[in-house]
mmCIF file of C-alpha atoms and ligand atoms in Angstrom:
data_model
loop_
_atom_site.group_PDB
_atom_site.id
_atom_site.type_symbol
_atom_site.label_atom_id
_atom_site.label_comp_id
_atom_site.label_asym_id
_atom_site.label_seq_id
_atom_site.Cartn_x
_atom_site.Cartn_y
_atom_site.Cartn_z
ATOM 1 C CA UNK B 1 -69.368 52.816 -84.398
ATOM 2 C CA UNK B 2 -70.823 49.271 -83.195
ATOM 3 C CA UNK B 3 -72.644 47.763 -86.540
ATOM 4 C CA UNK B 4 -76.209 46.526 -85.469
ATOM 5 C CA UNK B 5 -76.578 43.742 -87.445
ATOM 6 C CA UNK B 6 -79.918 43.769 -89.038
ATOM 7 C CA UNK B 7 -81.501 40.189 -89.205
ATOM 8 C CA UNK B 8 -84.935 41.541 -90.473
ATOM 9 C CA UNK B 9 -83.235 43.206 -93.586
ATOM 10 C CA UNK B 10 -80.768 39.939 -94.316
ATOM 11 C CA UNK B 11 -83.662 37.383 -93.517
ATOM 12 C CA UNK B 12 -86.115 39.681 -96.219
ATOM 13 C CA UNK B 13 -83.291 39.249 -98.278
ATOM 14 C CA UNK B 14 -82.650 35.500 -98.072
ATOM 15 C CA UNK B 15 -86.794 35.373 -98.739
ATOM 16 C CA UNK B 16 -86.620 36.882 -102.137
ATOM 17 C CA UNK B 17 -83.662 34.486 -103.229
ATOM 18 C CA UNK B 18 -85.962 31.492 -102.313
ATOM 19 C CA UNK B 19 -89.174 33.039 -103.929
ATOM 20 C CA UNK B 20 -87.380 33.757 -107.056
ATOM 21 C CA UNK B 21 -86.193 30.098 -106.844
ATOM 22 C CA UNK B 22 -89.127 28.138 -106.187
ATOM 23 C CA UNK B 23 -90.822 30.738 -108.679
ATOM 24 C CA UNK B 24 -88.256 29.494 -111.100
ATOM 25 C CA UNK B 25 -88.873 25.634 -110.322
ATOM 26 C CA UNK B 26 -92.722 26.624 -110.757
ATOM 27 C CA UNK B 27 -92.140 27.697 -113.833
ATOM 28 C CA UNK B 28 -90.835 23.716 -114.868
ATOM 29 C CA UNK B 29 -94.089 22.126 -113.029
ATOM 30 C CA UNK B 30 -92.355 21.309 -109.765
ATOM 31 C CA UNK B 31 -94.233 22.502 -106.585
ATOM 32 C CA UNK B 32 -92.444 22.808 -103.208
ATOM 33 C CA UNK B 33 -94.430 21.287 -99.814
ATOM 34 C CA UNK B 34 -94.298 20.825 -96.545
ATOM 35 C CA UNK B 35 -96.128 19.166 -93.895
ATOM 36 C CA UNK B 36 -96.193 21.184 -90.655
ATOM 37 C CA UNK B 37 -97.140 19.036 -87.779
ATOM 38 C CA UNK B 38 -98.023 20.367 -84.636
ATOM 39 C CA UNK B 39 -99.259 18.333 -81.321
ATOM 40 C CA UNK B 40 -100.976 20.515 -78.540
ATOM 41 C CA UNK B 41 -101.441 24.067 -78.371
ATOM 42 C CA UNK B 42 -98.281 25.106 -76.421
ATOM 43 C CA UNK B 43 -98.966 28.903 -77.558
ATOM 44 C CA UNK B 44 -95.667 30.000 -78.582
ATOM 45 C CA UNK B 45 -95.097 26.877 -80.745
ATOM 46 C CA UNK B 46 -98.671 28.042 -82.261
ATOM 47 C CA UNK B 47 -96.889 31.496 -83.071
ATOM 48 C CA UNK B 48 -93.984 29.719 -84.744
ATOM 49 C CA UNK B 49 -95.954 27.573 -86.527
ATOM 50 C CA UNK B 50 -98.355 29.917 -87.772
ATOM 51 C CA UNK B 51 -95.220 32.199 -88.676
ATOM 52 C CA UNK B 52 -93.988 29.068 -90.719
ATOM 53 C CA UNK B 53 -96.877 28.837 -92.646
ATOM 54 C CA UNK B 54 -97.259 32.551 -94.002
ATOM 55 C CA UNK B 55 -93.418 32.285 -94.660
ATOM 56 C CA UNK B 56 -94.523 29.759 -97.137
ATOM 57 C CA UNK B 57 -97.460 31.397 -98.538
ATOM 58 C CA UNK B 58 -95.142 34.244 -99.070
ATOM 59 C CA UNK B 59 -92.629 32.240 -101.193
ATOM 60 C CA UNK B 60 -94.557 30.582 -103.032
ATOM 61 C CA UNK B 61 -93.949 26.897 -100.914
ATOM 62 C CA UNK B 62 -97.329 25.110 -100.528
ATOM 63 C CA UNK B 63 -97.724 23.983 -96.825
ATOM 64 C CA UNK B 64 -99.976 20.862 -95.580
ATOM 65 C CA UNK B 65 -100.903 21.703 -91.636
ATOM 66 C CA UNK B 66 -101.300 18.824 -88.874
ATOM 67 C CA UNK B 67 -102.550 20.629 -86.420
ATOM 68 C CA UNK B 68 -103.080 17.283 -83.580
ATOM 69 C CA UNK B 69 -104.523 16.932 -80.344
ATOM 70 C CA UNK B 70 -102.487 17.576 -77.408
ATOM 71 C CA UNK B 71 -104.002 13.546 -76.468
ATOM 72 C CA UNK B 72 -102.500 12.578 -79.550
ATOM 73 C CA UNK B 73 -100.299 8.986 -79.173
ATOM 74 C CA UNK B 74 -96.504 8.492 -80.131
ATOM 75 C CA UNK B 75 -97.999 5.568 -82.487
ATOM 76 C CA UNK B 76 -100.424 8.218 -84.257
ATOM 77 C CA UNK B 77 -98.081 10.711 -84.824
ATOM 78 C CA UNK B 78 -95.025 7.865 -86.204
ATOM 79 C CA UNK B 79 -97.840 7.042 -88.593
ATOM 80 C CA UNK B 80 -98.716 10.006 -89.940
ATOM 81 C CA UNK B 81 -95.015 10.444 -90.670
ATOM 82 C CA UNK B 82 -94.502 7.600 -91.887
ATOM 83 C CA UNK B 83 -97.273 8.443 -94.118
ATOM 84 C CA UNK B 84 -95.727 11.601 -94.735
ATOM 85 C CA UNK B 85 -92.482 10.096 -95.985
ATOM 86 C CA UNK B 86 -94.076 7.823 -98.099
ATOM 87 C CA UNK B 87 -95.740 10.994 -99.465
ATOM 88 C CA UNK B 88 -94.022 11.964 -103.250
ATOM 89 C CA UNK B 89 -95.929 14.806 -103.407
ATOM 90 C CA UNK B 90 -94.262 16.035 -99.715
ATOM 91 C CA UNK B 91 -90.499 17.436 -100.039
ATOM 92 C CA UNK B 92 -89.684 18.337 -95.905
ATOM 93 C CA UNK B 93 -91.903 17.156 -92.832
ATOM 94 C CA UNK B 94 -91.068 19.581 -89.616
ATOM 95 C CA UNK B 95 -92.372 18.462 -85.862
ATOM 96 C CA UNK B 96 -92.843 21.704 -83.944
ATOM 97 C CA UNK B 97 -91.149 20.893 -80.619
ATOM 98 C CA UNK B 98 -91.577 20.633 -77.875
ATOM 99 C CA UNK B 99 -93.767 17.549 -78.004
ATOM 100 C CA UNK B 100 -96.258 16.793 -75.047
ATOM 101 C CA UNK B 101 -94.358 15.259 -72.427
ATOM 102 C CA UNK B 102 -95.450 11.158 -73.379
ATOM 103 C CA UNK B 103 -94.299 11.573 -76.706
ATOM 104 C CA UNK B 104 -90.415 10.907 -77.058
ATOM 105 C CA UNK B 105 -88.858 13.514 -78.975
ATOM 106 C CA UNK B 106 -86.203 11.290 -80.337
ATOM 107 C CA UNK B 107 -87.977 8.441 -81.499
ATOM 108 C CA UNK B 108 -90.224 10.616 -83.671
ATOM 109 C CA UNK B 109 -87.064 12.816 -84.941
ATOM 110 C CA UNK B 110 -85.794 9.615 -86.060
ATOM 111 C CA UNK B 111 -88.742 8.680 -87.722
ATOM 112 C CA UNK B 112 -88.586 11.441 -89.980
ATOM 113 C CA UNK B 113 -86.691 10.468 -93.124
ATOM 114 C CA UNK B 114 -83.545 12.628 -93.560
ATOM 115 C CA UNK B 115 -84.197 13.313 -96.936
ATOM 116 C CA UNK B 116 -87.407 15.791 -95.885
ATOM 117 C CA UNK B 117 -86.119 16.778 -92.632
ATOM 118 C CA UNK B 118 -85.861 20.342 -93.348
ATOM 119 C CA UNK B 119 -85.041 21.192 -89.382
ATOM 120 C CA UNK B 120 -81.872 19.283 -90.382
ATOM 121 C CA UNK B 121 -82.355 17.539 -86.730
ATOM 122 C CA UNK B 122 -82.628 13.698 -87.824
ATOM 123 C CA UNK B 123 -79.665 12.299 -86.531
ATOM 124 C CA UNK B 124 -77.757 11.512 -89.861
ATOM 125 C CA UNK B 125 -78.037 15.092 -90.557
ATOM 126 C CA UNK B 126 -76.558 16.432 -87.605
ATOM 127 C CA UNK B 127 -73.816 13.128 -88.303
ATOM 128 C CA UNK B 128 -73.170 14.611 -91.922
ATOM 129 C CA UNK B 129 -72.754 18.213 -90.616
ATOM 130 C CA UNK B 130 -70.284 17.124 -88.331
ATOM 131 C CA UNK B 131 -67.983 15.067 -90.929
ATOM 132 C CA UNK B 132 -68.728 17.797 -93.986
ATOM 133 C CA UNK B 133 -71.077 16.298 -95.789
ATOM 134 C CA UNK B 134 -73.853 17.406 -97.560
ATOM 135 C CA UNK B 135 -77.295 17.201 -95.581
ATOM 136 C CA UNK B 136 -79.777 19.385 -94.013
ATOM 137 C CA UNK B 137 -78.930 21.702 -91.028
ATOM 138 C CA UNK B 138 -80.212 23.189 -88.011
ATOM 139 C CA UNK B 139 -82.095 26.856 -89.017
ATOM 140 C CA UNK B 140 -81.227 28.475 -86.385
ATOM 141 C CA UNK B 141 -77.006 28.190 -86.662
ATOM 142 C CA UNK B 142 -77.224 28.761 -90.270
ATOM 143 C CA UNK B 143 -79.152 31.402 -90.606
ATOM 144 C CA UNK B 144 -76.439 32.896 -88.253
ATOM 145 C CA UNK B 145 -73.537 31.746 -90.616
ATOM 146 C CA UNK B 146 -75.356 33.632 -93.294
ATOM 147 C CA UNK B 147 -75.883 36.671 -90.886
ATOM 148 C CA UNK B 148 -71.871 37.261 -90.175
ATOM 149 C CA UNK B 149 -70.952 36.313 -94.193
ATOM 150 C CA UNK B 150 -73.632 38.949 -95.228
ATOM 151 C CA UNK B 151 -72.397 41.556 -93.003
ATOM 152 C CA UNK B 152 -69.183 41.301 -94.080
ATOM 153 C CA UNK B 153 -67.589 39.354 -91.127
ATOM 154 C CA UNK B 154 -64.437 36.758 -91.829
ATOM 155 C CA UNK B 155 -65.066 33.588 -89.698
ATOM 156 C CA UNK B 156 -61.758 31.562 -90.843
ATOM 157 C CA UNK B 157 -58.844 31.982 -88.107
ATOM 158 C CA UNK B 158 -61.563 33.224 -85.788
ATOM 159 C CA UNK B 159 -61.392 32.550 -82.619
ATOM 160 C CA UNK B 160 -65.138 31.264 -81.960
ATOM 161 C CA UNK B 161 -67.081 30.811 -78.658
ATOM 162 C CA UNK B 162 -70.141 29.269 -78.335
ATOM 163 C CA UNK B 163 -72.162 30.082 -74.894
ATOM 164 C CA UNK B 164 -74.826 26.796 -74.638
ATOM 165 C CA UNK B 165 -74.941 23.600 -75.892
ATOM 166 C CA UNK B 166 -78.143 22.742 -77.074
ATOM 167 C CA UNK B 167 -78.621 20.529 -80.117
ATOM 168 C CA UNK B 168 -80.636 22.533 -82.112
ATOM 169 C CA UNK B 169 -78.799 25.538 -81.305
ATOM 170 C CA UNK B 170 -74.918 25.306 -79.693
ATOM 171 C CA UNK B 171 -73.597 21.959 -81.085
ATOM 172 C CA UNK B 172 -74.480 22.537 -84.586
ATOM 173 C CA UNK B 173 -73.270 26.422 -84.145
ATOM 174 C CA UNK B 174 -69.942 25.035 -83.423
ATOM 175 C CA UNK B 175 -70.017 22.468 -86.250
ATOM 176 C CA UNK B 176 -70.864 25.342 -88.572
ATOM 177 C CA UNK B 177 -68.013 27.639 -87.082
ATOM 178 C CA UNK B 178 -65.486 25.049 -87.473
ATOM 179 C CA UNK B 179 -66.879 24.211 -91.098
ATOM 180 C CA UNK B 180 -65.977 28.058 -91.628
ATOM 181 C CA UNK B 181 -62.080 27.321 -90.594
ATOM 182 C CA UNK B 182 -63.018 29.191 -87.119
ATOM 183 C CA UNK B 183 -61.036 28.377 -83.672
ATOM 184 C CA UNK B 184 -64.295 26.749 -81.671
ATOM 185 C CA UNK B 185 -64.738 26.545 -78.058
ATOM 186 C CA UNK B 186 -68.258 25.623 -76.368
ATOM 187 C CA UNK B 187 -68.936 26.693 -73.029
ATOM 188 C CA UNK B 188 -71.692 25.087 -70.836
ATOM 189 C CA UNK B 189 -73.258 25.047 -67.610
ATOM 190 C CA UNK B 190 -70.314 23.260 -65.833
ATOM 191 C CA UNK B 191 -67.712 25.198 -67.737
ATOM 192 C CA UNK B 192 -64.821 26.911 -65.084
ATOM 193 C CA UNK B 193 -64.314 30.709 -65.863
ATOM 194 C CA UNK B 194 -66.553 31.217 -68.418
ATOM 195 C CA UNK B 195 -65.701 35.071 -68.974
ATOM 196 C CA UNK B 196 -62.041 33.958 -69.608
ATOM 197 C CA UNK B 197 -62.871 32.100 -71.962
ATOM 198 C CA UNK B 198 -65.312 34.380 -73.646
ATOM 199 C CA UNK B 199 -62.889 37.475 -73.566
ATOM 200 C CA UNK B 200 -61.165 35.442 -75.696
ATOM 201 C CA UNK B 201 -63.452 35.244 -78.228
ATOM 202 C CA UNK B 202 -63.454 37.330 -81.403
ATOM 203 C CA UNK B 203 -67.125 35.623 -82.340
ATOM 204 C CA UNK B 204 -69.118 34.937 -79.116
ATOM 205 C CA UNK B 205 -72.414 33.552 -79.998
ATOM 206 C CA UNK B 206 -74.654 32.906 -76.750
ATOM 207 C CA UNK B 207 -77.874 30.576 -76.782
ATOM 208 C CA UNK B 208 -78.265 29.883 -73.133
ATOM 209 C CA UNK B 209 -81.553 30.608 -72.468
ATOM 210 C CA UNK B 210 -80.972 32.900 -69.564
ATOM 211 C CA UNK B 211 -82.515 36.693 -69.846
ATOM 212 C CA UNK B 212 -79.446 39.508 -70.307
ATOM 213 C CA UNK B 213 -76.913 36.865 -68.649
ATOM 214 C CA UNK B 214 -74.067 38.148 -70.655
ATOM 215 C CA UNK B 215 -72.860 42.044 -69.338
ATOM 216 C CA UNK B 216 -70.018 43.694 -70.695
ATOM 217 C CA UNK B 217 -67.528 41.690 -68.440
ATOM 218 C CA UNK B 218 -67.961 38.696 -70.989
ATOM 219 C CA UNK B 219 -66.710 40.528 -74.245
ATOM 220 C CA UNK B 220 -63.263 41.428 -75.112
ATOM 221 C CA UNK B 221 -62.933 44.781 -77.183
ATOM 222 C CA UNK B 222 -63.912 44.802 -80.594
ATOM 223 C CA UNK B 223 -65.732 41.164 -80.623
ATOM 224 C CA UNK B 224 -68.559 40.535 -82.771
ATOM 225 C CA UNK B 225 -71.815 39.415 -80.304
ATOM 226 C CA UNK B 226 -74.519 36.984 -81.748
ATOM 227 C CA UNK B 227 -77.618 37.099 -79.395
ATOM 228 C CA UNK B 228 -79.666 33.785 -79.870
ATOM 229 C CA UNK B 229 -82.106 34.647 -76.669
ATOM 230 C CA UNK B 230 -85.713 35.809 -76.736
ATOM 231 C CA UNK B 231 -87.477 36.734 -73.655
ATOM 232 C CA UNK B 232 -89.983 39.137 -71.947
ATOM 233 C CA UNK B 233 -88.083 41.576 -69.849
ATOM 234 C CA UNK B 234 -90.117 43.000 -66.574
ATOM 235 C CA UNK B 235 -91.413 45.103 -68.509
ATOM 236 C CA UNK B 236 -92.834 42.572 -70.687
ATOM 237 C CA UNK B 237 -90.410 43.896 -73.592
ATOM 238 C CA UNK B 238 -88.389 41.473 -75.711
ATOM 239 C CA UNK B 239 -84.537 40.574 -74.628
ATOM 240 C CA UNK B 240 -82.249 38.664 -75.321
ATOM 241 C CA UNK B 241 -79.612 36.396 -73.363
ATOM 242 C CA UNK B 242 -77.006 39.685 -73.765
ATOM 243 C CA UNK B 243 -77.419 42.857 -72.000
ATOM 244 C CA UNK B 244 -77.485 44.803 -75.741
ATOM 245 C CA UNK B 245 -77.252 48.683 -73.716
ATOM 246 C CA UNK B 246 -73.924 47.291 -72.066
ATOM 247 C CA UNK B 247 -72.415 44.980 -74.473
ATOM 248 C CA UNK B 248 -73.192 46.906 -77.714
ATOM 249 C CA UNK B 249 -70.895 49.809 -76.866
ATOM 250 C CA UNK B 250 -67.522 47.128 -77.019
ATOM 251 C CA UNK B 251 -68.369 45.149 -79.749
ATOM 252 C CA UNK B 252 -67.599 45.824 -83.036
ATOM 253 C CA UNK B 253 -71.039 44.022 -84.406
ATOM 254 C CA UNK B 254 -74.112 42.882 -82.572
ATOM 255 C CA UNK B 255 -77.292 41.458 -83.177
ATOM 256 C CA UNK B 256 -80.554 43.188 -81.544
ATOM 257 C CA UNK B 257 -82.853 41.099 -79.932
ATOM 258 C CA UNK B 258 -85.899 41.680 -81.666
ATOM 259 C CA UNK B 259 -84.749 41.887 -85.539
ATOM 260 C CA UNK B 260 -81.143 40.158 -85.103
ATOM 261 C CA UNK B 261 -80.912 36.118 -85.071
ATOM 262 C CA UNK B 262 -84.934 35.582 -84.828
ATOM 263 C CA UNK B 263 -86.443 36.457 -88.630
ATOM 264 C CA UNK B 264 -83.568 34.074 -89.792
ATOM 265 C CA UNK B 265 -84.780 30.746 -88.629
ATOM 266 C CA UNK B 266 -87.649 30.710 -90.826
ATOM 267 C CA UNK B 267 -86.322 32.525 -93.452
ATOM 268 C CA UNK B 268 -83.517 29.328 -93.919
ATOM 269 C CA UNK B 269 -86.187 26.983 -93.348
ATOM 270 C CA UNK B 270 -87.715 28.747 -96.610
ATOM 271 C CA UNK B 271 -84.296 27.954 -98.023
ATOM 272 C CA UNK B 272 -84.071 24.459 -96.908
ATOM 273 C CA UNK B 273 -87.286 23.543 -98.333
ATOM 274 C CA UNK B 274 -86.688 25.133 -101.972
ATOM 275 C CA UNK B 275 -83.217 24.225 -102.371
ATOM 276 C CA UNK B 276 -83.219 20.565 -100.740
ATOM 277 C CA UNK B 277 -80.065 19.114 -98.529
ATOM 278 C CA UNK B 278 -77.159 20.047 -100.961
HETATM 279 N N1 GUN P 1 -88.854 24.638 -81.465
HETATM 280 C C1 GUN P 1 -88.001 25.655 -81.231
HETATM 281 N N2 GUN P 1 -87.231 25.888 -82.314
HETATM 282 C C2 GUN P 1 -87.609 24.990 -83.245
HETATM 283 C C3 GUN P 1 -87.188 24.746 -84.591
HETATM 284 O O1 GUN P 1 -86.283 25.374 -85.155
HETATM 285 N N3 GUN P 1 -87.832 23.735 -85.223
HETATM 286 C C4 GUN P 1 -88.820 23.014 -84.638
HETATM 287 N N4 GUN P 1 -89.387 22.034 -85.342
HETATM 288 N N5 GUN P 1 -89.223 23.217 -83.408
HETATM 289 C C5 GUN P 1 -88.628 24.205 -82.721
#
């Protein structure tokens, strides 16, 4: 029997453990905030962003929104995170991306100081992940760290594929995996023989950004599959970057897309901003 790992369950877990923590630092006068900035009103970043915010209502984190114009200049936004950062009454600052095309996404992820970037996408963050130390890290690769350990799946000696190469999603993935004493490979767009590499793979996590690219003829027998895709099918249903009806049947575990990898990005954002960068 495959086991359909259930993100909504482990990320409604993870929820309680933070609201029981940041009810516990309540309890010694210490509030929890952060600043939500978004610029524009790309729709799906207004979903997320929304989605953020009752996440914080919900455990208890108070949330300050910046809701700015999509006319809004690279020098206004710096300052109001500069601001931000000055701000001792503000504990994580988080830039909704994408960013309107005359704003450059890395200046202003640079501006925001690493000791509130709860996206853990400041460039000494992502530096400390990859030399093991301390800092804060992407949501999206940890909450799927924390999906395999809470379903019972051993990482160490594992060999690990990664499918994409993103920097939110793929690089720190593999820094993660390798953290966990797995065997990482990354595949990318140029990568030769991709499914020979992939049938090797006893964890294949995939965050391409392609609709149901990944059949059956990717997976070896028995792997576990880690779907980071979300998409509208013709049908306008949501699917992932794996084909879940013809993958699911060789795998040992896989993640649905909805209710797998999704409800755990904000649900370690909740973490992130209770617990700090530890
Ligand atoms: N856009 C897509 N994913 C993310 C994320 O995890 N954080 C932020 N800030 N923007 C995103």
């Amino acid at each position: 029997m495959t086991q359909i790992i259930d993100g909504k369950k482990i990320s409604q877990e993870i929820k309680e453990e933070v609201k029981a923590k940041v009810e516990a630092l309540q309890a010694k006068g210490i509030v929890r905030t952060l600043a939500v900035i978004q610029v524009g009103n790309d729709p799906a970043s207004a979903v997320y962003v929304n989605n953020k915010k009752k996440a914080c209502a919900y455990v208890g984190i108070r949330s300050l929104s910046y809701e700015l114009a999509e006319e809004t200049t690279q020098e206004e936004l710096l300052a109001l995170i500069g601001e931000l950062n000055q701000r001792e009454d503000v504990d994580g600052i988080l830039v909704q991306l994408p960013l309107p095309k005359h704003i450059d996404e890395d200046r202003v992820l640079l501006a925001i100081s690493p000791e509130k970037d709860v996206d853990g996408f400041h460039p000494m963050n992502v530096g400390n992940l990859s030399i093991g130390r301390p800092g804060y890290v992407s949501c999206t690769p940890a909450g799927i760290i924390e999906l395999l350990k809470r379903s019972g799946i051993a990482i160490e000696g594992k060999e690990c594929v990664v499918l994409g190469r993103s920097n939110i999603v793929g690089k720190p993935m593999a820094m993660l995996l390798l953290r966990e004493n797995g065997t990482v490979t990354v595949c990318h767009s140029r990568t030769k023989d991709v499914k020979e590499i992939t049938r090797r793979a006893d964890i294949l996590v995939v965050a391409v950004g392609k609709p149901m690219l990944v059949d059956e003829t990717y997976v070896k027998e028995g792997a576990v599959v880690i779907d980071v895709g979300i998409h509208r099918d013709a049908a306008n249903r949501l699917c992932g970057d794996v084909n879940f009806e013809r993958v699911a049947p060789h795998c040992t575990a896989i993640t649905p897309v909805p209710g797998g990898v999704g409800p755990m990005t904000i649900a370690m954002l909740m973490k992130n901003c209770a617990e700090g960068c530890r």
